[in-house]
Structure formats: structure tokens, C-alpha cells
Amino acid sequence: MTLPVETFFLKPDAHGTLQQQIQQMIAQGILSGRFKKREKLPSTRKLAVHLGVSRITVTIAYTELLANDYLASKGRSGYYVSENAPSPPAFSATPERQDAVDWTRAIGQKFSGAATLSKPLDWAKYRYPFIYGQADPTLFDHTNWRLCALQALGQKDFTSLTTDYFDQDDPQLIEFIGRHTLPRRGITARPEQILITLGAQNALWLTTQVLLTQRRNAALEDPCYPALRDILSQSRCHVTPVRVDQDGIPPDAIPPQTDVIFTTPSHQCPTNATMPMNRRRALLNRARDLDALIVEDDYEFEMSFLKSPSPALKSLDTDGRVVYVGSFSKSLFPGLRLGYLVGSEPFIREARALRASVLRHPPGHIQRTAAYFLSLGHYDALIRRMGAALQERRKVMEEAIAARNLEISGRGFYGGSSFWMLAPTGIDTEELAQRLRAKGVLIEPGHAFFSGEQPPHNYYRLAYSSIPSARISAGVDLIADEIAATSPTGPIY
Amino acid sequence: MTLPVETFFLKPDAHGTLQQQIQQMIAQGILSGRFKKREKLPSTRKLAVHLGVSRITVTIAYTELLANDYLASKGRSGYYVSENAPSPPAFSATPERQDAVDWTRAIGQKFSGAATLSKPLDWAKYRYPFIYGQADPTLFDHTNWRLCALQALGQKDFTSLTTDYFDQDDPQLIEFIGRHTLPRRGITARPEQILITLGAQNALWLTTQVLLTQRRNAALEDPCYPALRDILSQSRCHVTPVRVDQDGIPPDAIPPQTDVIFTTPSHQCPTNATMPMNRRRALLNRARDLDALIVEDDYEFEMSFLKSPSPALKSLDTDGRVVYVGSFSKSLFPGLRLGYLVGSEPFIREARALRASVLRHPPGHIQRTAAYFLSLGHYDALIRRMGAALQERRKVMEEAIAARNLEISGRGFYGGSSFWMLAPTGIDTEELAQRLRAKGVLIEPGHAFFSGEQPPHNYYRLAYSSIPSARISAGVDLIADEIAATSPTGPIY
């Protein structure tokens, strides 16, 4: 029989073009068993009229399904569900039941409940998003990224796209990082000393697993990137937070017995402090005296638009005691999840083996796309454009902040993409953030960056990487008004 | 001054089109500081002649570099290195030195040295690749994958491509898996019960970390997927290998005190045994008696082209004690690194938190591309085509194997993509594999699949997922000849 045209509906929540929606509707009708083999479909004209779409749209959808052998056509007599169409399962799905398992007992290790920087998933819909680390569609070079991705999807690259590298990386990406990216940080490295990771966080995680145990000690900047603190506490090693000053982590404050020092010399996260050369040397000497290793997260080095970036700590490392963490996720886009580790061979060998066991390797297509984007010079051009835009926004920010007497706690004299702010004592920036959110302003409360039981609650971060200049001062005004309104010391004028 | 045309060379090992190679050469000359700002480039004509390429090729390369602000053009007077071109670093890379670090001490945890199934990276160049789990370019639906990837790269999907999901997944992919993929396995699951992983191995790794500790016991199929054994030994839990028979793992052989049972009911890896329904029920009862959990790796269920697949163990699970592992990497391509976990909410919550800390989330673009490929029906069509091709190859394999009296130890009556083979006693299949490799034949030695100190050395796996039918019998002949030549019991006729 012919399937009654009335049984065909486009889901209101369906994705894609009309033609794709029709294709999905029919394919899924067949896969679910609603449409049976040899059943006749409505004519393209009939279905087009019924759905209120053009006949050609239906015809293209039918042709697609013909190619995939969901449908067969019998010349003039029209389209039928194909004999060879995928069959529905011979059994039906079981309804959900109550668990008989006692999960509090069954779960061997808990990982949930860590302090995180949450932002609304629809942050882009807010008018004043002073949030950190998201891609700005107005700055990102979407066209060239798309072209490079396309090329990496080409027949020529089929193997690099599809192959199971097991524990290897894309040789083209490794080659570029070794020949061009690292030399720009003053670092020399052979391919065996480089490992591609699923973003900087994955690099820090791998490093922690390889270098730290319950019997070892880590020194951590305070404040710092919260996810790093979670990673370290999960590793169960002993962690000592070291309070940073305007030059970053003070070497003398690093306790004896420290095995691994985690630091962000380019732009301290979140204070934006850039570590001066003399302190970098002092830090290396301190590490040598303690026979400790240093993990350098070369955080936002590309965002040095005010002064040219200093060479990486790793480039001053004559002992091989620095493990270097680089990332493309921040400068390209975080959803990319692409970073890398640079270190001595024995270390990289273990990190590689661990990565192979945890996830084998980062997806081939992403590695190859990045390799093209970098080697064609699009990456450096993008960084330059971003730097120019951020510099301009930063100027507007500084003026707006000064105009309203807001207190900057850390501004980063090399650049960066955010200000580390201090609200008057007594103000809880988490509540502040909630109230501002209702007014379309997104700021980041600062307490999550701090270690210890009693973190200060009056710090907050204002990033300018995702907000257009034109909206900055109005946004800062709203923040200042809210602070003034709730300041225990009364409004500030 | 003008840069002498003689200083321009195309690297013989360069990648990409000629135009891209020229673009790379110039961009990298500028980035490395070889070409200084305001220096004049050779005319397009001159450079074209010097490199022996068409002038238009050079012109396009120059125009690209103009757009990226590497070059500036002064009308008739030609092209110059732009004032705004990215600058080279102010410092030079340090030469490599000997490490002063004692890495044997510095490394806290060793991960390297596990038994792995290594295959030559250039396996595709071999004439008789009986290797497992690589994509066959002749079977993969490259065109439609490319179209879906393109769509996921479009402006409309910019956010889903670039955003930092933190611990979330692509809602479109989750929705499709929940609404269409899992019902076909008899499984009902809400979004909170599904987690996208970086392939099935990543799913197994996350599960192990959440469910097992040094004080807990795991039961493991023997033989089994070697990477799973590595993951379990790294978790330091107590592991009991349970020898499988022609129906998979025997429930009664699972020791008391077992906390977690790992099994592959659809196609046991590597023996291809499919667990009958009555044993699936017996296994669930055994698990209930032990109050143990079951981790079901629904290995190769799509490759059931001889009989329609049985519902997943998870679909018979009334207690919520089954954790289900699914994968797209095998059926699409391993380089994709995309799989998923299905389990009760408390479990998924912990797995999600761990994933967030280890790698945050699988790249957005890959998730969205898969969502399109699945929802348009390309995936099921692909599976169907692959099944048909594998069924035909399998027939050719069986004939060739019978003709040469090779012994099949496991053939999988539902389908699969490989045979589990037994060579005469005394034959070491690792040596056999080496000798065959020299003759262009790739087989997989079987010892790595076994647990224990003395694994049998005369098993091997012959996969037909990457070798064309036309070459199968000649390949099998070479294997049989080699075995006969080295068989301690003398040639077999």
C-alpha cells in the first residue's frame, strides 16, 4: 500500500535544511520500523503540497535516500521503501526501572563536586559578556579555518583522517610546532620531545599523573586556574599553595621538599602578572637547589600586544627540568581541544603511553586542520588581528574602569585578555555576579581561583575577549552601579 | 632592497598545492625573520620563472598573504613585507643540552611498556593487510561525511564548533543517540544517562577509574582486548582473567568477591563468540548474586550481517547494574575517536566529572559532524554496505582457509570482521607475522590478547575489514605456505 501522506510531519524542533529534515523524517521512519519494506511513498508532488515545501526539495530528499538505498524507484510508478533498507530491531526498548544498585557503595572514586567556573551556555545572548576564554566570532578567521578543515577532509588526507595512530601524532603538526612554533618561544625540541594533547588541561592532567604520587609534593600558584587545583587534589599528592605577587610566584616562598612547581610565567592566571627575566632565572635556580621540576603553562603568551613576549622559561632551562605546556585552544577556540607538551624524552615517553591508554590520540582531522592553518600563516595573522582588537578594547576598559573608580588588582603589562578586579571589602562577588546577570552583565566571581577554606570573596575577573568595545563602558557602568548600591561603605562617587 | 629571487626555494618535502607551498615559504620567511619588514619581494613574473610555476599561482599566493597582512602592495611598484606583518622573536632558540634531571627518580608513575598490537603505520601499502580495525577507503562514505563536516563548519554552527562545553556534550548528538541509536539496541536512556567519550577505549578507561580501586576486584575475559588489560592493571585493582568458551564468558567461572565484570557479548574480542540469550540472562543473574556491576562493550554489534543482532545485555538489565559502552570509531573510522557511555545517573555524573578534569569534552566539531551524519541516515546506510562487503569477503576467506586446511578457532556466527586462528603447536605466530610481513602479508599475532605469564603463542587473528576480496586467497596461500614451511610436524597437504 501507499503510506498515507498524513503520516508525514516535519518535527518543529528538527535541525538542518528542509530537504535534510525530510530526509531525516523518512530515514528515521524506516529505521524505527514505522515504514515497512516495499511500502510506497507519496508522490513528490503530494508530499510537497502536504508539507508546504517546493516539489524540488522533496525530489532531492528522495534522490538522496535513493542513493543510500533507503528508497527504490520503479520508474513512473514512483518511490518505495527499498528491499535493502536497514531493518528495525526485532525487539523493543525496555522501559526504565528503579536501580537495584547501591551507587554510594558501587562508586569507587568520586570526582564530582569540584569548584568550577561555570558560565551560562547561552552566554553569547547576554549584552555585556565580560567572560573569559570563548571565541569571538567577529575576531576568528572562520573562512580560512573552514578551508583548512576542508583540505584535511580531502581524499589525499583520507589516511591521516581515518587511521588509528595508536600512540602517535600527526607528523605534519609535530613538524610545524617543532620547526616554527617553539623557536618563537626560544625552545628547541625534537619530535620525540613533543606530545599533542587534548588541550592544555589534558596536558596538565597527563603531567600530573606522570610526575606526582601520594608521596610527592607540588607547589601551586595561589590564586590559580581552578581546574589545575582539582587535577592535583585528585592525584592525592601533597599541594602547597604559594601566594603570588605582582611578579608571579616568589621563588623563595616555594617550600623545601617540593618535587614539582606549577607556574604561568607569561600571564599569571588570573592576576595577569608577567614574570620578569630575573625572577625566571631565580625560579630556575630555586628549582635546581630543590632538585624540583617546573611545569610551565605558557598561558596567553600570544596575547602580549603591549610588549613583545619574553622567551619561555623552558628556553632558559639548561637542565631539562622544565615541562612546557602550550595550547591552541585559547588562541583559536576552546572547542578545538588542542594543546601540546614539550619535555625531555623519558617524560614524554610516559605521558605518551598514558595518553594512549586514556584516549589513544587526539582526532586526526583536527590535528591535520591545525597543521594547515598554522603552516599557511593564518594562525599568526589571526593572533595579530586579535592582539590589535584586544589592545583597543583594553584601552576602552581602562578608561571606563578609571571613570568609575573601580579597583584593578592585576592588569598585566604585556597584554592578556582580562583584568583581575578587587571589589570593596564586604562585597561577595558571587552574589554580585548573580545580580548583574539579571541585568545582562556576565562577570566571573574570583573565589574559585583561590586555595584554602576561606578564599577572599571580593575578587572578580573582567575579560574583554568576547565583548565589543562599543558595549564596554555601559557594561562597566552597570557593574559600578551595582557595587555602589550594595557597598557596605555606601555608594562611591 | 629587493629580496634576491635566488633565496626562494620550495622545500622538496613541502605539503599542499604549489600556491600553498609558496604561501608557506614566504609566511615562514617572515615569521622566522629572514624577510624583514619593508623589504621588496620579487615580482610575480620573476618568482614564477625562478620556481618554474605559472605566474597566476604566484599572484594568488601573494594575494592570500596580502589579505593576511604579511605583504603590502604599493600599486605598480609591487609587493613588500608589510609593516604589520607578525614579527620574529627578539631572541633565538637555545641549543639542546644534556639533562641534569635524573628521570628514573623524577618519574612518579610509569605507564610505558605495555603489550600492544602494533601495526606498521604504512600498513595500507602492504598487498595483503589482514589487519583489524582500520577504515577501508573503498567502503567508507567519504562524500557524505565531508558534507556533514562542512555543514558543522558553517556559520550557523559556529558556537557549537568553538564553545567550551566544559563538562557538557553536543545536545544534537546526545538526542540522536538517545532517540535512535540506543532503541535499536533495546536500550532506553535519558540524556543524563549518556556521556560522549573519546572512543570506546576512553569510555572503558573512565569506567575503570570510577568503579575500581586497589581494594576492588574485576573479572576480565581471557583472551581480551589488550588495552583493557593495561587500563585495569594501571588502576591497580585485583584482576581475575576468566577463560571464555564458544559462548563467551561462563558466568559460573566468575569468582565470588568480583565487583565489576567486563564483557563483550555481541562479538567477543578476539574470538568473535556471540553470547546466546540464555547465557546473557545467566550472566545477569550471576552479577545480581555477587552484587557485581557489568561493563558491556557492545563490540561490533553493527557487524551482525549473518543474523540480526541480539538486544544488548543492557536492555535485559532490570537493576541498572550494566554500564554500556558504544563506539562510532570502529564503524566509521578509528581516527574519529568518538564513543559513548550509557549508565545510571550517579555513575554518569562521576564519569562526566572525571572526563571534564582529564580533557573537558570531545571536540565540538566532531560531535556535530557525527550528529548530522547519523541523523541523515548515512550511518545506517554505511553499516549496511559494509556488512554486505564483509559478508562477501568472509565467504572468500572461509573458502581459502578451508582449501588450505588452516584451523579456525573462532569465526563468529553473527558476522564480525575477523577470524580467530590457531596455528599448529610449536609455531610462534609473532615470528610467523614477521616472516609474512617481508612477503607483504600482515597478520596479527595472538599472544597479546591473553592474560598471564605464559600466553599461548600459536594463535593469530585474520581480519578482512581492510583487504579486497580479490587478494584474499593469494594472501591466505602465503600464510599457509609459511606455516607449512615452518611447521614442526612438517608441511601440511
PDB file of C-alpha atoms in Angstrom, chain B residues 266-486:
ATOM      1  CA  SER B 266      27.975  -9.082  20.796  1.00  0.00           C
ATOM      2  CA  HIS B 267      31.291 -10.279  19.405  1.00  0.00           C
ATOM      3  CA  GLN B 268      33.798 -11.474  21.964  1.00  0.00           C
ATOM      4  CA  CYS B 269      37.150  -9.846  21.273  1.00  0.00           C
ATOM      5  CA  PRO B 270      39.106 -11.626  19.791  1.00  0.00           C
ATOM      6  CA  THR B 271      37.246 -14.957  19.459  1.00  0.00           C
ATOM      7  CA  ASN B 272      34.097 -13.424  17.831  1.00  0.00           C
ATOM      8  CA  ALA B 273      31.795 -15.560  20.013  1.00  0.00           C
ATOM      9  CA  THR B 274      28.287 -14.093  20.376  1.00  0.00           C
ATOM     10  CA  MET B 275      26.741 -14.738  23.790  1.00  0.00           C
ATOM     11  CA  PRO B 276      23.385 -16.594  23.500  1.00  0.00           C
ATOM     12  CA  MET B 277      20.327 -15.097  25.204  1.00  0.00           C
ATOM     13  CA  ASN B 278      20.165 -17.744  27.928  1.00  0.00           C
ATOM     14  CA  ARG B 279      23.774 -17.083  28.917  1.00  0.00           C
ATOM     15  CA  ARG B 280      23.129 -13.334  28.919  1.00  0.00           C
ATOM     16  CA  ARG B 281      20.375 -13.929  31.454  1.00  0.00           C
ATOM     17  CA  ALA B 282      22.601 -16.292  33.440  1.00  0.00           C
ATOM     18  CA  LEU B 283      25.342 -13.646  33.453  1.00  0.00           C
ATOM     19  CA  LEU B 284      22.931 -11.004  34.771  1.00  0.00           C
ATOM     20  CA  ASN B 285      21.755 -13.417  37.484  1.00  0.00           C
ATOM     21  CA  ARG B 286      25.341 -14.202  38.451  1.00  0.00           C
ATOM     22  CA  ALA B 287      26.060 -10.474  38.675  1.00  0.00           C
ATOM     23  CA  ARG B 288      22.979  -9.984  40.850  1.00  0.00           C
ATOM     24  CA  ASP B 289      24.055 -12.818  43.184  1.00  0.00           C
ATOM     25  CA  LEU B 290      27.516 -11.262  43.520  1.00  0.00           C
ATOM     26  CA  ASP B 291      26.055  -7.743  43.655  1.00  0.00           C
ATOM     27  CA  ALA B 292      28.567  -7.010  40.907  1.00  0.00           C
ATOM     28  CA  LEU B 293      28.365  -4.494  38.063  1.00  0.00           C
ATOM     29  CA  ILE B 294      28.764  -5.451  34.408  1.00  0.00           C
ATOM     30  CA  VAL B 295      30.594  -3.334  31.835  1.00  0.00           C
ATOM     31  CA  GLU B 296      29.250  -4.291  28.405  1.00  0.00           C
ATOM     32  CA  ASP B 297      31.457  -3.335  25.475  1.00  0.00           C
ATOM     33  CA  ASP B 298      28.889  -3.722  22.679  1.00  0.00           C
ATOM     34  CA  TYR B 299      31.746  -4.618  20.422  1.00  0.00           C
ATOM     35  CA  GLU B 300      30.952  -4.785  16.656  1.00  0.00           C
ATOM     36  CA  PHE B 301      27.213  -5.245  17.139  1.00  0.00           C
ATOM     37  CA  GLU B 302      26.729  -3.416  13.804  1.00  0.00           C
ATOM     38  CA  MET B 303      28.711  -6.126  12.064  1.00  0.00           C
ATOM     39  CA  SER B 304      25.977  -8.737  12.564  1.00  0.00           C
ATOM     40  CA  PHE B 305      25.343  -9.379   8.882  1.00  0.00           C
ATOM     41  CA  LEU B 306      24.676 -13.141   9.212  1.00  0.00           C
ATOM     42  CA  LYS B 307      21.969 -12.953  11.874  1.00  0.00           C
ATOM     43  CA  SER B 308      20.264  -9.829  13.149  1.00  0.00           C
ATOM     44  CA  PRO B 309      21.947  -8.701  16.382  1.00  0.00           C
ATOM     45  CA  SER B 310      20.557  -9.771  19.755  1.00  0.00           C
ATOM     46  CA  PRO B 311      19.457  -6.953  22.055  1.00  0.00           C
ATOM     47  CA  ALA B 312      22.243  -5.586  24.233  1.00  0.00           C
ATOM     48  CA  LEU B 313      22.824  -7.059  27.675  1.00  0.00           C
ATOM     49  CA  LYS B 314      21.943  -3.582  28.953  1.00  0.00           C
ATOM     50  CA  SER B 315      18.422  -3.987  27.550  1.00  0.00           C
ATOM     51  CA  LEU B 316      17.847  -7.025  29.808  1.00  0.00           C
ATOM     52  CA  ASP B 317      19.208  -5.183  32.838  1.00  0.00           C
ATOM     53  CA  THR B 318      16.389  -4.523  35.311  1.00  0.00           C
ATOM     54  CA  ASP B 319      18.727  -3.473  38.155  1.00  0.00           C
ATOM     55  CA  GLY B 320      20.749  -0.736  36.452  1.00  0.00           C
ATOM     56  CA  ARG B 321      23.920  -2.777  37.041  1.00  0.00           C
ATOM     57  CA  VAL B 322      25.076  -2.740  33.404  1.00  0.00           C
ATOM     58  CA  VAL B 323      27.302   0.054  32.110  1.00  0.00           C
ATOM     59  CA  TYR B 324      27.079   0.138  28.322  1.00  0.00           C
ATOM     60  CA  VAL B 325      29.991   1.133  26.058  1.00  0.00           C
ATOM     61  CA  GLY B 326      29.237   2.098  22.464  1.00  0.00           C
ATOM     62  CA  SER B 327      31.539   3.360  19.742  1.00  0.00           C
ATOM     63  CA  PHE B 328      31.412   5.048  16.364  1.00  0.00           C
ATOM     64  CA  SER B 329      35.164   4.802  15.844  1.00  0.00           C
ATOM     65  CA  LYS B 330      35.056   1.213  14.614  1.00  0.00           C
ATOM     66  CA  SER B 331      32.120   1.519  12.241  1.00  0.00           C
ATOM     67  CA  LEU B 332      33.039   4.984  10.942  1.00  0.00           C
ATOM     68  CA  PHE B 333      36.806   5.231  11.359  1.00  0.00           C
ATOM     69  CA  PRO B 334      39.155   4.820  14.341  1.00  0.00           C
ATOM     70  CA  GLY B 335      40.778   8.229  13.853  1.00  0.00           C
ATOM     71  CA  LEU B 336      37.381   9.751  14.685  1.00  0.00           C
ATOM     72  CA  ARG B 337      37.769   8.866  18.390  1.00  0.00           C
ATOM     73  CA  LEU B 338      34.076   9.012  19.258  1.00  0.00           C
ATOM     74  CA  GLY B 339      32.215   6.676  21.599  1.00  0.00           C
ATOM     75  CA  TYR B 340      29.716   6.859  24.438  1.00  0.00           C
ATOM     76  CA  LEU B 341      28.825   5.528  27.858  1.00  0.00           C
ATOM     77  CA  VAL B 342      25.306   4.666  28.991  1.00  0.00           C
ATOM     78  CA  GLY B 343      24.645   4.018  32.662  1.00  0.00           C
ATOM     79  CA  SER B 344      22.734   5.105  35.732  1.00  0.00           C
ATOM     80  CA  GLU B 345      22.856   8.796  36.595  1.00  0.00           C
ATOM     81  CA  PRO B 346      25.123   8.563  39.666  1.00  0.00           C
ATOM     82  CA  PHE B 347      27.701   6.714  37.582  1.00  0.00           C
ATOM     83  CA  ILE B 348      27.486   9.037  34.568  1.00  0.00           C
ATOM     84  CA  ARG B 349      27.788  12.050  36.894  1.00  0.00           C
ATOM     85  CA  GLU B 350      31.160  10.798  38.195  1.00  0.00           C
ATOM     86  CA  ALA B 351      32.383   9.748  34.742  1.00  0.00           C
ATOM     87  CA  ARG B 352      31.427  13.202  33.427  1.00  0.00           C
ATOM     88  CA  ALA B 353      33.299  14.967  36.233  1.00  0.00           C
ATOM     89  CA  LEU B 354      36.393  12.850  35.609  1.00  0.00           C
ATOM     90  CA  ARG B 355      36.216  13.457  31.868  1.00  0.00           C
ATOM     91  CA  ALA B 356      35.898  17.202  32.490  1.00  0.00           C
ATOM     92  CA  SER B 357      39.064  17.117  34.563  1.00  0.00           C
ATOM     93  CA  VAL B 358      41.041  14.919  32.145  1.00  0.00           C
ATOM     94  CA  LEU B 359      40.052  16.519  28.821  1.00  0.00           C
ATOM     95  CA  ARG B 360      36.924  18.674  29.407  1.00  0.00           C
ATOM     96  CA  HIS B 361      34.932  17.378  26.393  1.00  0.00           C
ATOM     97  CA  PRO B 362      35.382  15.748  22.965  1.00  0.00           C
ATOM     98  CA  PRO B 363      35.881  18.419  20.265  1.00  0.00           C
ATOM     99  CA  GLY B 364      32.619  20.136  19.295  1.00  0.00           C
ATOM    100  CA  HIS B 365      33.081  19.907  15.535  1.00  0.00           C
ATOM    101  CA  ILE B 366      33.431  16.125  15.597  1.00  0.00           C
ATOM    102  CA  GLN B 367      30.334  15.697  17.747  1.00  0.00           C
ATOM    103  CA  ARG B 368      28.244  17.893  15.466  1.00  0.00           C
ATOM    104  CA  THR B 369      29.542  16.237  12.292  1.00  0.00           C
ATOM    105  CA  ALA B 370      28.607  12.809  13.659  1.00  0.00           C
ATOM    106  CA  ALA B 371      25.184  14.157  14.687  1.00  0.00           C
ATOM    107  CA  TYR B 372      24.483  15.203  11.093  1.00  0.00           C
ATOM    108  CA  PHE B 373      25.892  12.006   9.570  1.00  0.00           C
ATOM    109  CA  LEU B 374      23.739   9.878  11.868  1.00  0.00           C
ATOM    110  CA  SER B 375      20.526  11.869  11.637  1.00  0.00           C
ATOM    111  CA  LEU B 376      20.599  11.970   7.817  1.00  0.00           C
ATOM    112  CA  GLY B 377      20.699   8.164   7.778  1.00  0.00           C
ATOM    113  CA  HIS B 378      24.177   7.947   6.224  1.00  0.00           C
ATOM    114  CA  TYR B 379      25.466   5.925   9.161  1.00  0.00           C
ATOM    115  CA  ASP B 380      22.984   3.052   8.894  1.00  0.00           C
ATOM    116  CA  ALA B 381      23.353   3.018   5.122  1.00  0.00           C
ATOM    117  CA  LEU B 382      27.127   2.773   5.557  1.00  0.00           C
ATOM    118  CA  ILE B 383      26.815  -0.072   8.058  1.00  0.00           C
ATOM    119  CA  ARG B 384      24.598  -1.902   5.582  1.00  0.00           C
ATOM    120  CA  ARG B 385      27.075  -1.510   2.723  1.00  0.00           C
ATOM    121  CA  MET B 386      29.960  -2.551   4.970  1.00  0.00           C
ATOM    122  CA  GLY B 387      28.011  -5.603   6.113  1.00  0.00           C
ATOM    123  CA  ALA B 388      27.366  -6.691   2.538  1.00  0.00           C
ATOM    124  CA  ALA B 389      31.036  -6.249   1.599  1.00  0.00           C
ATOM    125  CA  LEU B 390      32.295  -8.032   4.719  1.00  0.00           C
ATOM    126  CA  GLN B 391      29.872 -10.912   4.196  1.00  0.00           C
ATOM    127  CA  GLU B 392      31.259 -11.438   0.708  1.00  0.00           C
ATOM    128  CA  ARG B 393      34.893 -11.182   1.852  1.00  0.00           C
ATOM    129  CA  ARG B 394      34.143 -13.569   4.692  1.00  0.00           C
ATOM    130  CA  LYS B 395      32.856 -16.168   2.249  1.00  0.00           C
ATOM    131  CA  VAL B 396      36.050 -15.879   0.194  1.00  0.00           C
ATOM    132  CA  MET B 397      38.096 -16.154   3.410  1.00  0.00           C
ATOM    133  CA  GLU B 398      36.293 -19.298   4.546  1.00  0.00           C
ATOM    134  CA  GLU B 399      36.844 -20.986   1.184  1.00  0.00           C
ATOM    135  CA  ALA B 400      40.528 -20.029   1.069  1.00  0.00           C
ATOM    136  CA  ILE B 401      41.062 -21.140   4.676  1.00  0.00           C
ATOM    137  CA  ALA B 402      39.279 -24.471   4.082  1.00  0.00           C
ATOM    138  CA  ALA B 403      41.200 -25.063   0.855  1.00  0.00           C
ATOM    139  CA  ARG B 404      44.469 -24.831   2.808  1.00  0.00           C
ATOM    140  CA  ASN B 405      43.292 -26.661   5.951  1.00  0.00           C
ATOM    141  CA  LEU B 406      44.073 -23.746   8.236  1.00  0.00           C
ATOM    142  CA  GLU B 407      42.393 -24.081  11.629  1.00  0.00           C
ATOM    143  CA  ILE B 408      39.735 -21.545  12.646  1.00  0.00           C
ATOM    144  CA  SER B 409      39.431 -21.253  16.415  1.00  0.00           C
ATOM    145  CA  GLY B 410      36.610 -18.678  16.406  1.00  0.00           C
ATOM    146  CA  ARG B 411      34.517 -17.481  13.484  1.00  0.00           C
ATOM    147  CA  GLY B 412      31.506 -15.657  14.968  1.00  0.00           C
ATOM    148  CA  PHE B 413      28.205 -16.914  13.644  1.00  0.00           C
ATOM    149  CA  TYR B 414      26.689 -13.426  13.581  1.00  0.00           C
ATOM    150  CA  GLY B 415      29.399 -11.816  11.497  1.00  0.00           C
ATOM    151  CA  GLY B 416      32.287  -9.690  12.654  1.00  0.00           C
ATOM    152  CA  SER B 417      35.296  -8.671  10.647  1.00  0.00           C
ATOM    153  CA  SER B 418      37.932 -11.242  11.570  1.00  0.00           C
ATOM    154  CA  PHE B 419      38.731 -14.912  12.178  1.00  0.00           C
ATOM    155  CA  TRP B 420      40.483 -16.097  15.323  1.00  0.00           C
ATOM    156  CA  MET B 421      43.001 -18.642  14.043  1.00  0.00           C
ATOM    157  CA  LEU B 422      45.036 -21.434  15.603  1.00  0.00           C
ATOM    158  CA  ALA B 423      48.387 -22.413  14.124  1.00  0.00           C
ATOM    159  CA  PRO B 424      49.911 -25.877  14.737  1.00  0.00           C
ATOM    160  CA  THR B 425      51.558 -26.249  18.157  1.00  0.00           C
ATOM    161  CA  GLY B 426      55.159 -25.146  18.173  1.00  0.00           C
ATOM    162  CA  ILE B 427      54.594 -22.288  15.748  1.00  0.00           C
ATOM    163  CA  ASP B 428      55.251 -18.826  17.182  1.00  0.00           C
ATOM    164  CA  THR B 429      52.829 -16.554  15.354  1.00  0.00           C
ATOM    165  CA  GLU B 430      54.921 -13.499  16.226  1.00  0.00           C
ATOM    166  CA  GLU B 431      57.844 -14.900  14.209  1.00  0.00           C
ATOM    167  CA  LEU B 432      55.340 -16.026  11.594  1.00  0.00           C
ATOM    168  CA  ALA B 433      53.978 -12.486  11.335  1.00  0.00           C
ATOM    169  CA  GLN B 434      57.483 -11.085  10.879  1.00  0.00           C
ATOM    170  CA  ARG B 435      58.322 -13.521   8.101  1.00  0.00           C
ATOM    171  CA  LEU B 436      54.988 -12.886   6.366  1.00  0.00           C
ATOM    172  CA  ARG B 437      55.441  -9.131   6.618  1.00  0.00           C
ATOM    173  CA  ALA B 438      58.535  -9.463   4.451  1.00  0.00           C
ATOM    174  CA  LYS B 439      56.241 -11.039   1.856  1.00  0.00           C
ATOM    175  CA  GLY B 440      53.683  -8.243   2.011  1.00  0.00           C
ATOM    176  CA  VAL B 441      51.287 -10.113   4.328  1.00  0.00           C
ATOM    177  CA  LEU B 442      50.153  -8.533   7.612  1.00  0.00           C
ATOM    178  CA  ILE B 443      48.617 -10.800  10.267  1.00  0.00           C
ATOM    179  CA  GLU B 444      48.109 -10.163  13.985  1.00  0.00           C
ATOM    180  CA  PRO B 445      49.926 -12.465  16.453  1.00  0.00           C
ATOM    181  CA  GLY B 446      47.527 -13.578  19.198  1.00  0.00           C
ATOM    182  CA  HIS B 447      49.619 -13.742  22.360  1.00  0.00           C
ATOM    183  CA  ALA B 448      48.972 -10.085  23.299  1.00  0.00           C
ATOM    184  CA  PHE B 449      45.262 -10.917  23.818  1.00  0.00           C
ATOM    185  CA  PHE B 450      45.975 -13.419  26.601  1.00  0.00           C
ATOM    186  CA  SER B 451      46.468 -12.806  30.296  1.00  0.00           C
ATOM    187  CA  GLY B 452      49.141 -14.465  32.408  1.00  0.00           C
ATOM    188  CA  GLU B 453      52.861 -15.110  32.164  1.00  0.00           C
ATOM    189  CA  GLN B 454      52.732 -17.960  29.610  1.00  0.00           C
ATOM    190  CA  PRO B 455      50.299 -16.914  26.901  1.00  0.00           C
ATOM    191  CA  PRO B 456      49.862 -19.439  24.046  1.00  0.00           C
ATOM    192  CA  HIS B 457      51.937 -18.316  21.080  1.00  0.00           C
ATOM    193  CA  ASN B 458      50.202 -20.152  18.231  1.00  0.00           C
ATOM    194  CA  TYR B 459      47.031 -18.059  17.913  1.00  0.00           C
ATOM    195  CA  TYR B 460      46.643 -15.275  15.364  1.00  0.00           C
ATOM    196  CA  ARG B 461      43.891 -13.002  14.060  1.00  0.00           C
ATOM    197  CA  LEU B 462      42.979 -12.608  10.382  1.00  0.00           C
ATOM    198  CA  ALA B 463      40.787  -9.573   9.728  1.00  0.00           C
ATOM    199  CA  TYR B 464      39.072  -8.937   6.384  1.00  0.00           C
ATOM    200  CA  SER B 465      37.953  -5.368   7.003  1.00  0.00           C
ATOM    201  CA  SER B 466      40.811  -3.810   5.041  1.00  0.00           C
ATOM    202  CA  ILE B 467      41.714  -6.352   2.343  1.00  0.00           C
ATOM    203  CA  PRO B 468      39.877  -6.582  -1.010  1.00  0.00           C
ATOM    204  CA  SER B 469      38.266  -9.960  -1.820  1.00  0.00           C
ATOM    205  CA  ALA B 470      40.424 -10.389  -4.927  1.00  0.00           C
ATOM    206  CA  ARG B 471      43.594 -10.612  -2.815  1.00  0.00           C
ATOM    207  CA  ILE B 472      42.295 -12.787  -0.020  1.00  0.00           C
ATOM    208  CA  SER B 473      43.023 -16.250  -1.358  1.00  0.00           C
ATOM    209  CA  ALA B 474      46.540 -15.387  -2.553  1.00  0.00           C
ATOM    210  CA  GLY B 475      47.189 -13.904   0.888  1.00  0.00           C
ATOM    211  CA  VAL B 476      45.864 -16.958   2.684  1.00  0.00           C
ATOM    212  CA  ASP B 477      48.026 -19.165   0.436  1.00  0.00           C
ATOM    213  CA  LEU B 478      51.136 -17.256   1.519  1.00  0.00           C
ATOM    214  CA  ILE B 479      50.163 -17.711   5.169  1.00  0.00           C
ATOM    215  CA  ALA B 480      49.523 -21.443   4.692  1.00  0.00           C
ATOM    216  CA  ASP B 481      52.820 -21.914   2.821  1.00  0.00           C
ATOM    217  CA  GLU B 482      54.737 -20.123   5.547  1.00  0.00           C
ATOM    218  CA  ILE B 483      53.089 -22.234   8.248  1.00  0.00           C
ATOM    219  CA  ALA B 484      53.706 -25.418   6.334  1.00  0.00           C
ATOM    220  CA  ALA B 485      57.334 -24.496   5.756  1.00  0.00           C
ATOM    221  CA  THR B 486      57.948 -23.882   9.448  1.00  0.00           C
TER     222      THR B 486
END
